PDB file of C-alpha atoms in Angstrom:
ATOM      1  CA  UNK A   1       5.015 -45.010  19.965  1.00  0.00           C
ATOM      2  CA  UNK A   2       3.406 -43.826  16.328  1.00  0.00           C
ATOM      3  CA  UNK A   3      -0.093 -43.939  17.504  1.00  0.00           C
ATOM      4  CA  UNK A   4       0.596 -41.142  19.947  1.00  0.00           C
ATOM      5  CA  UNK A   5       1.990 -38.962  17.047  1.00  0.00           C
ATOM      6  CA  UNK A   6      -0.021 -35.613  15.987  1.00  0.00           C
ATOM      7  CA  UNK A   7       0.628 -33.111  13.683  1.00  0.00           C
ATOM      8  CA  UNK A   8       1.858 -29.812  14.882  1.00  0.00           C
ATOM      9  CA  UNK A   9       0.144 -26.744  13.351  1.00  0.00           C
ATOM     10  CA  UNK A  10       2.393 -24.282  15.132  1.00  0.00           C
ATOM     11  CA  UNK A  11       5.647 -24.402  13.157  1.00  0.00           C
ATOM     12  CA  UNK A  12       7.455 -21.040  13.075  1.00  0.00           C
ATOM     13  CA  UNK A  13       7.820 -19.355   9.833  1.00  0.00           C
ATOM     14  CA  UNK A  14      11.563 -19.347  10.153  1.00  0.00           C
ATOM     15  CA  UNK A  15      12.192 -22.736  11.721  1.00  0.00           C
ATOM     16  CA  UNK A  16      15.963 -22.339  13.194  1.00  0.00           C
ATOM     17  CA  UNK A  17      16.265 -25.857  14.728  1.00  0.00           C
ATOM     18  CA  UNK A  18      19.232 -25.979  16.767  1.00  0.00           C
ATOM     19  CA  UNK A  19      21.215 -23.088  15.180  1.00  0.00           C
ATOM     20  CA  UNK A  20      21.755 -19.634  16.621  1.00  0.00           C
ATOM     21  CA  UNK A  21      19.327 -17.027  15.365  1.00  0.00           C
ATOM     22  CA  UNK A  22      20.868 -14.415  13.194  1.00  0.00           C
ATOM     23  CA  UNK A  23      20.332 -11.149  11.624  1.00  0.00           C
ATOM     24  CA  UNK A  24      21.736 -11.249   7.967  1.00  0.00           C
ATOM     25  CA  UNK A  25      20.844  -7.634   6.963  1.00  0.00           C
ATOM     26  CA  UNK A  26      20.169  -5.343   9.899  1.00  0.00           C
ATOM     27  CA  UNK A  27      21.945  -2.303   8.672  1.00  0.00           C
ATOM     28  CA  UNK A  28      20.917  -2.116   5.008  1.00  0.00           C
ATOM     29  CA  UNK A  29      19.020   1.135   3.680  1.00  0.00           C
ATOM     30  CA  UNK A  30      16.266   0.388   1.268  1.00  0.00           C
ATOM     31  CA  UNK A  31      15.342   3.208  -1.103  1.00  0.00           C
ATOM     32  CA  UNK A  32      11.454   2.745  -2.118  1.00  0.00           C
ATOM     33  CA  UNK A  33      10.774   2.552  -5.878  1.00  0.00           C
ATOM     34  CA  UNK A  34       7.430   2.904  -7.264  1.00  0.00           C
ATOM     35  CA  UNK A  35       6.665  -0.125  -9.675  1.00  0.00           C
ATOM     36  CA  UNK A  36       5.490   0.982 -13.330  1.00  0.00           C
ATOM     37  CA  UNK A  37       3.004  -1.706 -14.502  1.00  0.00           C
ATOM     38  CA  UNK A  38       2.723  -5.289 -13.416  1.00  0.00           C
ATOM     39  CA  UNK A  39       6.401  -5.297 -12.264  1.00  0.00           C
ATOM     40  CA  UNK A  40       6.531  -5.808  -8.185  1.00  0.00           C
ATOM     41  CA  UNK A  41       8.850  -8.707  -8.315  1.00  0.00           C
ATOM     42  CA  UNK A  42      11.467  -7.082 -10.535  1.00  0.00           C
ATOM     43  CA  UNK A  43      11.138  -3.685  -8.846  1.00  0.00           C
ATOM     44  CA  UNK A  44      11.391  -5.449  -5.400  1.00  0.00           C
ATOM     45  CA  UNK A  45      14.479  -7.278  -6.505  1.00  0.00           C
ATOM     46  CA  UNK A  46      16.151  -3.933  -7.936  1.00  0.00           C
ATOM     47  CA  UNK A  47      15.493  -2.254  -4.538  1.00  0.00           C
ATOM     48  CA  UNK A  48      17.137  -4.905  -2.583  1.00  0.00           C
ATOM     49  CA  UNK A  49      19.720  -5.337  -4.940  1.00  0.00           C
ATOM     50  CA  UNK A  50      20.630  -1.468  -4.627  1.00  0.00           C
ATOM     51  CA  UNK A  51      21.258  -1.734  -1.031  1.00  0.00           C
ATOM     52  CA  UNK A  52      24.669  -3.182  -1.898  1.00  0.00           C
ATOM     53  CA  UNK A  53      25.562   0.025  -3.868  1.00  0.00           C
ATOM     54  CA  UNK A  54      24.710  -1.706  -7.205  1.00  0.00           C
ATOM     55  CA  UNK A  55      23.484   0.549 -10.103  1.00  0.00           C
ATOM     56  CA  UNK A  56      20.830  -1.709 -11.321  1.00  0.00           C
ATOM     57  CA  UNK A  57      17.450  -0.933 -13.093  1.00  0.00           C
ATOM     58  CA  UNK A  58      13.882  -2.719 -13.037  1.00  0.00           C
ATOM     59  CA  UNK A  59      14.617  -3.765 -16.520  1.00  0.00           C
ATOM     60  CA  UNK A  60      17.990  -5.782 -15.446  1.00  0.00           C
ATOM     61  CA  UNK A  61      15.741  -7.865 -13.369  1.00  0.00           C
ATOM     62  CA  UNK A  62      12.739  -8.236 -15.877  1.00  0.00           C
ATOM     63  CA  UNK A  63      15.371  -9.905 -18.219  1.00  0.00           C
ATOM     64  CA  UNK A  64      16.281 -12.628 -15.649  1.00  0.00           C
ATOM     65  CA  UNK A  65      13.479 -13.417 -13.827  1.00  0.00           C
ATOM     66  CA  UNK A  66       9.884 -14.923 -14.234  1.00  0.00           C
ATOM     67  CA  UNK A  67       7.637 -13.233 -11.928  1.00  0.00           C
ATOM     68  CA  UNK A  68       6.221 -16.756 -10.979  1.00  0.00           C
ATOM     69  CA  UNK A  69       9.485 -18.430 -10.442  1.00  0.00           C
ATOM     70  CA  UNK A  70      10.973 -17.773  -7.028  1.00  0.00           C
ATOM     71  CA  UNK A  71      14.082 -19.793  -8.044  1.00  0.00           C
ATOM     72  CA  UNK A  72      14.808 -17.183 -10.829  1.00  0.00           C
ATOM     73  CA  UNK A  73      14.233 -14.238  -8.349  1.00  0.00           C
ATOM     74  CA  UNK A  74      16.817 -16.232  -5.910  1.00  0.00           C
ATOM     75  CA  UNK A  75      19.493 -16.649  -8.885  1.00  0.00           C
ATOM     76  CA  UNK A  76      18.986 -12.802  -9.801  1.00  0.00           C
ATOM     77  CA  UNK A  77      20.222 -11.877  -6.417  1.00  0.00           C
ATOM     78  CA  UNK A  78      23.387 -13.950  -6.511  1.00  0.00           C
ATOM     79  CA  UNK A  79      25.658 -11.306  -8.156  1.00  0.00           C
ATOM     80  CA  UNK A  80      24.453  -8.868  -5.179  1.00  0.00           C
ATOM     81  CA  UNK A  81      25.631 -11.474  -2.525  1.00  0.00           C
ATOM     82  CA  UNK A  82      22.103 -12.783  -1.619  1.00  0.00           C
ATOM     83  CA  UNK A  83      19.389 -15.476  -2.372  1.00  0.00           C
ATOM     84  CA  UNK A  84      16.171 -16.389  -1.088  1.00  0.00           C
ATOM     85  CA  UNK A  85      15.287 -19.060   1.528  1.00  0.00           C
ATOM     86  CA  UNK A  86      11.855 -20.370   1.598  1.00  0.00           C
ATOM     87  CA  UNK A  87       9.955 -19.838   4.962  1.00  0.00           C
ATOM     88  CA  UNK A  88       7.291 -22.284   6.277  1.00  0.00           C
ATOM     89  CA  UNK A  89       3.923 -20.799   4.882  1.00  0.00           C
ATOM     90  CA  UNK A  90       0.349 -21.441   4.569  1.00  0.00           C
ATOM     91  CA  UNK A  91      -2.732 -19.525   3.400  1.00  0.00           C
ATOM     92  CA  UNK A  92      -2.671 -17.477   6.664  1.00  0.00           C
ATOM     93  CA  UNK A  93      -3.582 -13.892   6.564  1.00  0.00           C
ATOM     94  CA  UNK A  94      -0.480 -11.663   6.925  1.00  0.00           C
ATOM     95  CA  UNK A  95      -1.892 -10.111  10.149  1.00  0.00           C
ATOM     96  CA  UNK A  96      -1.756 -13.545  11.984  1.00  0.00           C
ATOM     97  CA  UNK A  97       2.213 -13.854  11.591  1.00  0.00           C
ATOM     98  CA  UNK A  98       3.661 -10.291  10.890  1.00  0.00           C
ATOM     99  CA  UNK A  99       4.618 -10.006  14.618  1.00  0.00           C
ATOM    100  CA  UNK A 100       6.732 -13.297  14.235  1.00  0.00           C
ATOM    101  CA  UNK A 101       8.460 -11.842  11.066  1.00  0.00           C
ATOM    102  CA  UNK A 102       9.094  -8.229  12.977  1.00  0.00           C
ATOM    103  CA  UNK A 103      10.615 -10.282  15.768  1.00  0.00           C
ATOM    104  CA  UNK A 104      13.466 -11.631  13.426  1.00  0.00           C
ATOM    105  CA  UNK A 105      14.453  -7.962  12.776  1.00  0.00           C
ATOM    106  CA  UNK A 106      15.553  -8.850   9.251  1.00  0.00           C
ATOM    107  CA  UNK A 107      14.900  -8.756   5.619  1.00  0.00           C
ATOM    108  CA  UNK A 108      11.983 -10.734   4.198  1.00  0.00           C
ATOM    109  CA  UNK A 109       9.875 -10.933   0.924  1.00  0.00           C
ATOM    110  CA  UNK A 110       6.101 -11.407   1.488  1.00  0.00           C
ATOM    111  CA  UNK A 111       3.816 -12.479  -1.361  1.00  0.00           C
ATOM    112  CA  UNK A 112       0.045 -12.562  -0.875  1.00  0.00           C
ATOM    113  CA  UNK A 113      -3.007 -12.891  -2.923  1.00  0.00           C
ATOM    114  CA  UNK A 114      -4.716  -9.428  -3.977  1.00  0.00           C
ATOM    115  CA  UNK A 115      -8.172 -10.986  -3.455  1.00  0.00           C
ATOM    116  CA  UNK A 116      -9.139 -14.017  -1.608  1.00  0.00           C
ATOM    117  CA  UNK A 117      -8.326 -17.060  -3.834  1.00  0.00           C
ATOM    118  CA  UNK A 118     -10.941 -19.200  -5.456  1.00  0.00           C
ATOM    119  CA  UNK A 119     -10.579 -22.978  -5.018  1.00  0.00           C
ATOM    120  CA  UNK A 120      -9.819 -23.551  -8.457  1.00  0.00           C
ATOM    121  CA  UNK A 121      -8.120 -21.397 -11.379  1.00  0.00           C
ATOM    122  CA  UNK A 122      -9.910 -19.894 -14.160  1.00  0.00           C
ATOM    123  CA  UNK A 123     -10.388 -21.261 -17.834  1.00  0.00           C
ATOM    124  CA  UNK A 124      -6.790 -19.884 -18.700  1.00  0.00           C
ATOM    125  CA  UNK A 125      -5.084 -21.336 -15.565  1.00  0.00           C
ATOM    126  CA  UNK A 126      -4.769 -18.225 -13.519  1.00  0.00           C
ATOM    127  CA  UNK A 127      -5.671 -18.313  -9.723  1.00  0.00           C
ATOM    128  CA  UNK A 128      -5.926 -14.689  -8.987  1.00  0.00           C
ATOM    129  CA  UNK A 129      -3.461 -11.839  -8.851  1.00  0.00           C
ATOM    130  CA  UNK A 130      -0.840 -11.587  -6.297  1.00  0.00           C
ATOM    131  CA  UNK A 131       1.466  -8.928  -5.022  1.00  0.00           C
ATOM    132  CA  UNK A 132       4.830  -9.067  -3.355  1.00  0.00           C
ATOM    133  CA  UNK A 133       6.336  -6.509  -0.649  1.00  0.00           C
ATOM    134  CA  UNK A 134       9.473  -6.065   1.075  1.00  0.00           C
ATOM    135  CA  UNK A 135       9.677  -6.262   4.933  1.00  0.00           C
ATOM    136  CA  UNK A 136      12.725  -5.024   6.505  1.00  0.00           C
ATOM    137  CA  UNK A 137      12.796  -5.122  10.580  1.00  0.00           C
ATOM    138  CA  UNK A 138       9.321  -3.618  11.165  1.00  0.00           C
ATOM    139  CA  UNK A 139       8.903  -1.668   7.897  1.00  0.00           C
ATOM    140  CA  UNK A 140       7.066  -2.690   4.578  1.00  0.00           C
ATOM    141  CA  UNK A 141       8.109  -1.268   1.282  1.00  0.00           C
ATOM    142  CA  UNK A 142       5.116  -1.613  -1.093  1.00  0.00           C
ATOM    143  CA  UNK A 143       6.276  -0.786  -4.904  1.00  0.00           C
ATOM    144  CA  UNK A 144       2.581  -0.537  -5.822  1.00  0.00           C
ATOM    145  CA  UNK A 145       2.308   2.504  -3.748  1.00  0.00           C
ATOM    146  CA  UNK A 146       4.173   6.097  -3.548  1.00  0.00           C
ATOM    147  CA  UNK A 147       6.331   6.337  -0.728  1.00  0.00           C
ATOM    148  CA  UNK A 148       4.411   9.299   0.518  1.00  0.00           C
ATOM    149  CA  UNK A 149       0.968   7.249   0.171  1.00  0.00           C
ATOM    150  CA  UNK A 150       1.620   4.365   2.204  1.00  0.00           C
ATOM    151  CA  UNK A 151       4.717   2.641   0.047  1.00  0.00           C
ATOM    152  CA  UNK A 152       6.912   2.812   3.413  1.00  0.00           C
ATOM    153  CA  UNK A 153       4.943   2.172   6.111  1.00  0.00           C
ATOM    154  CA  UNK A 154       5.170   0.390   9.828  1.00  0.00           C
ATOM    155  CA  UNK A 155       4.494  -3.343   9.290  1.00  0.00           C
ATOM    156  CA  UNK A 156       1.600  -3.201  11.920  1.00  0.00           C
ATOM    157  CA  UNK A 157       0.032  -0.415  10.159  1.00  0.00           C
ATOM    158  CA  UNK A 158       0.121  -1.939   6.667  1.00  0.00           C
ATOM    159  CA  UNK A 159      -3.262  -1.759   4.908  1.00  0.00           C
ATOM    160  CA  UNK A 160      -3.229  -5.036   3.388  1.00  0.00           C
ATOM    161  CA  UNK A 161      -2.586  -7.227   6.531  1.00  0.00           C
ATOM    162  CA  UNK A 162      -5.853  -8.980   5.820  1.00  0.00           C
ATOM    163  CA  UNK A 163      -4.512 -10.833   2.679  1.00  0.00           C
ATOM    164  CA  UNK A 164      -3.901 -14.170   2.287  1.00  0.00           C
ATOM    165  CA  UNK A 165      -0.253 -15.499   1.934  1.00  0.00           C
ATOM    166  CA  UNK A 166       1.149 -16.981  -1.294  1.00  0.00           C
ATOM    167  CA  UNK A 167       4.845 -17.257  -0.221  1.00  0.00           C
ATOM    168  CA  UNK A 168       7.093 -15.992   2.280  1.00  0.00           C
ATOM    169  CA  UNK A 169      10.955 -15.502   1.736  1.00  0.00           C
ATOM    170  CA  UNK A 170      13.850 -14.627   3.811  1.00  0.00           C
ATOM    171  CA  UNK A 171      16.757 -12.773   2.166  1.00  0.00           C
ATOM    172  CA  UNK A 172      19.965 -14.779   3.050  1.00  0.00           C
ATOM    173  CA  UNK A 173      23.710 -14.198   2.161  1.00  0.00           C
ATOM    174  CA  UNK A 174      24.821 -16.160  -0.843  1.00  0.00           C
ATOM    175  CA  UNK A 175      25.246 -19.903  -0.433  1.00  0.00           C
ATOM    176  CA  UNK A 176      23.330 -19.892   2.927  1.00  0.00           C
ATOM    177  CA  UNK A 177      22.534 -23.839   3.083  1.00  0.00           C
ATOM    178  CA  UNK A 178      18.619 -23.011   3.109  1.00  0.00           C
ATOM    179  CA  UNK A 179      18.696 -20.868  -0.025  1.00  0.00           C
ATOM    180  CA  UNK A 180      16.168 -21.572  -2.919  1.00  0.00           C
TER     181      UNK A 180
END
C-alpha cells in the first residue's frame, strides 16, 4: 500500500544491498604529501596512485583532471587499477558519519565545504571553497597540512569534523560495478 510509504532518512553511506562487504585496499601504505597552492584534488590522487608503486607527480594529475569533476578524478585513477564510487551523501557534518566510514576499514575521499555554504552562489557562480582529504581505515591524510602538524591524524581527532559534506567517494578496484 503506497499510502504507508515513508522516506528513510537513514541510508548508509555505502549501501551494500545484499552483497558481502569487502575491503578493497586494507594494506596500502599512504605517504602524506603537502599540497602547493590550490591542488588538494591532484595531490590527493597522486598520493593514492603512489600506493601502487607508480612514480607520479601532482602535475601528472593536474593535466588530466578538473578539480570540480569527480568523473575526471575517477578516470585519472584507472591506469593505477582504481576508480571512485559515489557514496550516499548529504550536507551532514563529518562528525555525524565519520564512525560509519571508519567501520568500513578501507579507503575513502571526503570532500567538504571550508565554510558553511550559503544558500546561493556569488555573482561569479561560486558557492564557497571546498577541500578534499583521504580517509584510510581510521587515519585522515590532509594535504593542506604538513604531516607533522596534523596532516596525518586519527579520524576521530581531525580538527575539521564540524565541516559540511560536499561529496564522499570510496576508492574501488578498476571496473567495480558502482564506479563513477
